[in-house]
Short mmCIF file of C-alpha atoms and ligand atoms in Angstrom, two decimals:
data_model
loop_
_atom_site.label_atom_id
_atom_site.label_comp_id
_atom_site.label_asym_id
_atom_site.label_seq_id
_atom_site.Cartn_x
_atom_site.Cartn_y
_atom_site.Cartn_z
CA UNK A 1 66.14 126.86 63.71
CA UNK A 2 69.14 127.56 65.94
CA UNK A 3 70.80 125.37 68.58
CA UNK A 4 69.07 127.35 71.36
CA UNK A 5 65.56 127.04 69.90
CA UNK A 6 64.68 123.64 71.42
CA UNK A 7 63.69 123.99 75.10
CA UNK A 8 66.00 121.16 76.21
CA UNK A 9 69.14 122.91 74.87
CA UNK A 10 68.10 126.11 76.67
CA UNK A 11 67.61 124.21 79.95
CA UNK A 12 70.94 122.44 79.52
CA UNK A 13 72.74 125.78 79.00
CA UNK A 14 71.11 127.36 82.07
CA UNK A 15 72.28 124.43 84.23
CA UNK A 16 75.81 124.59 82.82
CA UNK A 17 76.13 128.38 83.27
CA UNK A 18 75.06 128.40 86.93
CA UNK A 19 77.61 130.22 89.09
CA UNK A 20 78.94 132.49 86.31
CA UNK A 21 77.70 136.08 86.28
CA UNK A 22 80.41 138.13 84.52
CA UNK A 23 80.33 140.88 87.16
CA UNK A 24 84.11 141.33 86.81
CA UNK A 25 83.79 141.97 83.07
CA UNK A 26 80.96 144.44 83.59
CA UNK A 27 83.13 146.29 86.14
CA UNK A 28 85.75 146.65 83.39
CA UNK A 29 83.10 147.91 80.96
CA UNK A 30 82.11 150.55 83.53
CA UNK A 31 85.59 152.09 83.28
CA UNK A 32 84.88 152.80 79.58
CA UNK A 33 81.17 153.72 79.68
CA UNK A 34 79.47 156.40 81.80
CA UNK A 35 76.48 155.41 83.92
CA UNK A 36 73.24 155.69 81.99
CA UNK A 37 74.84 154.97 78.57
CA UNK A 38 72.72 152.93 76.16
CA UNK A 39 73.97 149.34 75.96
CA UNK A 40 72.74 146.59 73.62
CA UNK A 41 73.56 143.06 74.80
CA UNK A 42 73.86 140.46 72.03
CA UNK A 43 73.03 136.82 72.77
CA UNK A 44 71.68 137.59 76.25
CA UNK A 45 70.71 133.94 76.89
CA UNK A 46 69.08 133.62 80.35
CA UNK A 47 69.73 137.35 80.98
CA UNK A 48 72.02 137.02 84.01
CA UNK A 49 74.43 139.62 82.58
CA UNK A 50 71.59 141.84 81.35
CA UNK A 51 70.30 142.17 84.90
CA UNK A 52 73.74 143.32 86.12
CA UNK A 53 74.19 145.69 83.16
CA UNK A 54 70.76 147.18 83.94
CA UNK A 55 72.01 148.38 87.34
CA UNK A 56 74.34 150.84 85.59
CA UNK A 57 73.13 151.35 82.02
CA UNK A 58 70.05 151.87 79.87
CA UNK A 59 69.95 148.32 78.50
CA UNK A 60 68.36 146.48 75.61
CA UNK A 61 68.70 142.70 75.61
CA UNK A 62 68.69 140.59 72.47
CA UNK A 63 68.94 137.02 71.27
CA UNK A 64 67.82 135.00 68.27
CA UNK A 65 66.25 132.35 70.51
CA UNK A 66 62.60 133.13 71.25
CA UNK A 67 62.72 130.88 74.29
CA UNK A 68 65.40 132.97 76.02
CA UNK A 69 63.56 136.19 75.12
CA UNK A 70 60.13 134.94 76.23
CA UNK A 71 61.43 133.51 79.50
CA UNK A 72 63.14 136.80 80.39
CA UNK A 73 60.10 138.83 79.38
CA UNK A 74 57.88 136.70 81.64
CA UNK A 75 59.89 137.77 84.70
CA UNK A 76 60.79 141.30 83.44
CA UNK A 77 57.68 142.54 81.58
CA UNK A 78 59.09 146.08 81.14
CA UNK A 79 62.47 145.03 79.73
CA UNK A 80 63.53 146.32 76.32
CA UNK A 81 64.21 143.16 74.29
CA UNK A 82 64.90 142.48 70.62
CA UNK A 83 64.91 139.32 68.56
CA UNK A 84 68.22 140.05 66.86
CA UNK A 85 70.68 138.03 64.85
CA UNK A 86 74.34 138.66 65.70
CA UNK A 87 75.47 138.61 62.08
CA UNK A 88 73.14 141.15 60.50
CA UNK A 89 72.30 143.23 63.67
CA UNK A 90 69.07 144.36 62.03
CA UNK A 91 67.93 147.36 64.10
CA UNK A 92 67.26 151.03 63.38
CA UNK A 93 68.37 152.02 66.90
CA UNK A 94 71.88 153.21 67.75
CA UNK A 95 73.71 152.48 70.99
CA UNK A 96 76.66 153.86 72.97
CA UNK A 97 77.88 150.31 73.53
CA UNK A 98 77.27 146.82 72.17
CA UNK A 99 78.19 144.07 74.63
CA UNK A 100 78.31 140.30 74.54
CA UNK A 101 79.63 137.52 76.74
CA UNK A 102 80.72 134.33 74.97
CA UNK A 103 78.43 134.74 71.97
CA UNK A 104 80.49 135.82 68.96
CA UNK A 105 82.47 132.56 69.12
CA UNK A 106 79.44 130.98 67.42
CA UNK A 107 80.51 132.76 64.20
CA UNK A 108 83.05 131.89 61.53
CA UNK A 109 85.81 134.45 60.98
CA UNK A 110 84.00 135.78 57.92
CA UNK A 111 80.71 136.08 59.83
CA UNK A 112 82.51 137.75 62.75
CA UNK A 113 83.97 140.36 60.44
CA UNK A 114 80.53 141.05 58.92
CA UNK A 115 78.99 141.24 62.40
CA UNK A 116 81.61 143.77 63.54
CA UNK A 117 80.86 145.93 60.48
CA UNK A 118 77.13 145.84 61.20
CA UNK A 119 77.71 146.53 64.89
CA UNK A 120 79.84 149.52 63.95
CA UNK A 121 76.92 150.91 61.94
CA UNK A 122 74.63 150.51 65.00
CA UNK A 123 76.93 152.52 67.30
CA UNK A 124 76.62 156.19 68.19
CA UNK A 125 79.62 158.44 67.53
CA UNK A 126 82.45 157.42 69.88
CA UNK A 127 80.55 154.20 70.61
CA UNK A 128 82.32 151.19 72.04
CA UNK A 129 82.10 147.41 71.56
CA UNK A 130 82.84 145.06 74.45
CA UNK A 131 82.95 141.32 73.71
CA UNK A 132 84.44 138.19 75.26
CA UNK A 133 85.71 135.06 73.51
CA UNK A 134 87.19 131.68 74.35
CA UNK A 135 90.95 131.90 73.85
CA UNK A 136 92.72 129.26 71.79
CA UNK A 137 92.92 127.86 68.30
CA UNK A 138 90.66 126.02 65.92
CA UNK A 139 86.96 125.28 66.15
CA UNK A 140 84.52 122.55 67.18
CA UNK A 141 80.98 121.83 66.12
CA UNK A 142 78.22 120.48 68.37
CA UNK A 143 74.90 119.61 66.69
CA UNK A 144 75.52 122.35 64.13
CA UNK A 145 76.57 124.90 66.77
CA UNK A 146 80.01 126.33 66.06
CA UNK A 147 82.50 126.99 68.87
CA UNK A 148 85.45 129.01 67.55
CA UNK A 149 88.54 129.73 69.63
CA UNK A 150 90.40 132.97 68.96
CA UNK A 151 93.94 134.17 69.62
CA UNK A 152 94.92 137.78 70.19
CA UNK A 153 96.66 138.00 66.81
CA UNK A 154 93.68 136.44 64.98
CA UNK A 155 91.27 138.94 66.55
CA UNK A 156 93.61 141.83 65.69
CA UNK A 157 93.69 140.62 62.10
CA UNK A 158 89.87 140.40 61.87
CA UNK A 159 89.38 143.83 63.48
CA UNK A 160 91.89 145.38 61.06
CA UNK A 161 91.37 149.12 60.84
CA UNK A 162 87.61 148.97 61.51
CA UNK A 163 88.09 150.05 65.15
CA UNK A 164 90.67 151.41 67.57
CA UNK A 165 91.56 148.63 70.01
CA UNK A 166 91.28 150.10 73.51
CA UNK A 167 91.90 146.73 75.20
CA UNK A 168 92.49 143.12 74.16
CA UNK A 169 93.26 141.14 77.31
CA UNK A 170 93.39 137.55 78.56
CA UNK A 171 91.32 136.59 81.62
CA UNK A 172 90.24 133.37 83.33
CA UNK A 173 86.69 132.00 83.39
CA UNK A 174 86.66 128.19 83.73
CA UNK A 175 90.43 127.59 83.47
CA UNK A 176 93.53 129.73 83.78
CA UNK A 177 93.78 132.18 80.86
CA UNK A 178 90.99 130.52 78.87
CA UNK A 179 89.27 133.73 77.75
CA UNK A 180 89.80 137.07 76.01
CA UNK A 181 87.93 140.34 76.14
CA UNK A 182 88.12 143.18 73.65
CA UNK A 183 87.14 146.82 73.94
CA UNK A 184 86.88 148.54 70.55
CA UNK A 185 86.16 152.14 69.75
CA UNK A 186 84.40 153.25 66.59
CA UNK A 187 86.47 155.42 64.29
CA UNK A 188 84.74 158.43 62.75
CA UNK A 189 84.68 157.25 59.15
CA UNK A 190 82.09 156.12 56.61
CA UNK A 191 79.57 153.30 57.31
CA UNK A 192 80.92 149.86 56.42
CA UNK A 193 79.05 147.39 54.25
CA UNK A 194 79.81 143.67 54.47
CA UNK A 195 79.16 141.44 51.49
CA UNK A 196 75.55 140.14 51.43
CA UNK A 197 75.00 138.24 54.68
CA UNK A 198 73.19 135.39 52.91
CA UNK A 199 76.39 134.69 50.94
CA UNK A 200 78.55 134.26 54.03
CA UNK A 201 76.20 132.75 56.62
CA UNK A 202 77.14 129.15 57.31
CA UNK A 203 74.65 126.31 57.43
CA UNK A 204 73.80 125.72 61.10
CA UNK A 205 71.59 123.64 63.35
CA UNK A 206 69.32 121.29 61.38
CA UNK A 207 71.18 122.18 58.19
CA UNK A 208 69.47 125.59 57.83
CA UNK A 209 70.99 129.02 57.23
C1 SAM B 301 76.90 130.53 75.07
S1 SAM B 301 75.35 131.35 75.15
C2 SAM B 301 75.77 132.81 76.10
C3 SAM B 301 74.58 133.43 76.76
C4 SAM B 301 74.90 134.63 77.67
N1 SAM B 301 75.60 135.65 76.96
C5 SAM B 301 75.71 134.16 78.84
O1 SAM B 301 76.90 134.48 78.91
O2 SAM B 301 75.15 133.46 79.70
C6 SAM B 301 75.21 131.98 73.51
C7 SAM B 301 73.97 132.82 73.28
O3 SAM B 301 74.07 133.37 71.97
C8 SAM B 301 72.82 133.22 71.30
N2 SAM B 301 73.09 133.14 69.87
C9 SAM B 301 73.77 132.16 69.20
N3 SAM B 301 73.79 132.42 67.88
C10 SAM B 301 73.12 133.59 67.72
C11 SAM B 301 72.80 134.39 66.59
N4 SAM B 301 73.17 134.04 65.34
N5 SAM B 301 72.10 135.54 66.78
C12 SAM B 301 71.71 135.91 68.04
N6 SAM B 301 71.97 135.19 69.16
C13 SAM B 301 72.67 134.05 68.99
C14 SAM B 301 72.22 131.95 71.88
O4 SAM B 301 70.83 131.88 71.73
C15 SAM B 301 72.66 132.06 73.35
O5 SAM B 301 71.74 132.80 74.10
#
């Protein structure tokens, strides 16, 4: 069970996120991706960003919380939605872009590296990743939910030579310069294989993996 499986945590997040819609980030993404490109959103939560992405792209939303998925499906019965974990990205489909807003900070560095490898394998040739993070150092834990802060140099180190970095920029969400976004382009080399996910996945909410 994850942090966002209980209904009350979902409701709490929706209240807290009111007023944020990420339109500015999606406008940046549009400078890298042509209209109509296939975009997978990871950790869609309430789906506010998915609705904006859907105006420009052929979108698939995903989350590992059934509550977020079911709530969005109730109001968007035709939406393409996947129950997907951000570490193992278990899907046979390939996408032109994989996008997330403030989701990958729930991973440890080791999990983030594995996730990036798996995402790379789920991208079409010349595919692009677009993700945002909280900028800073260290990490906190709230009821088993990890909140990691990343610096530019730390992200560069994790990305290594897996991708070309098209952009790695600071922006402001709740406070001045509190966030980072990255735009990564897949390099045309062999598929990457992380070590077995079960070996690296941390124990999370309710002490489960
Ligand atoms: C901070 S919320 C962000 C939601 C949305 N992107 C937004 O900006 O409003 C984090 C989201 O990531 C999802 N999430 C956390 N861990 C996940 C995992 N291991 N696999 C898939 N989704 C996960 C949560 O269910 C939640 O929807």
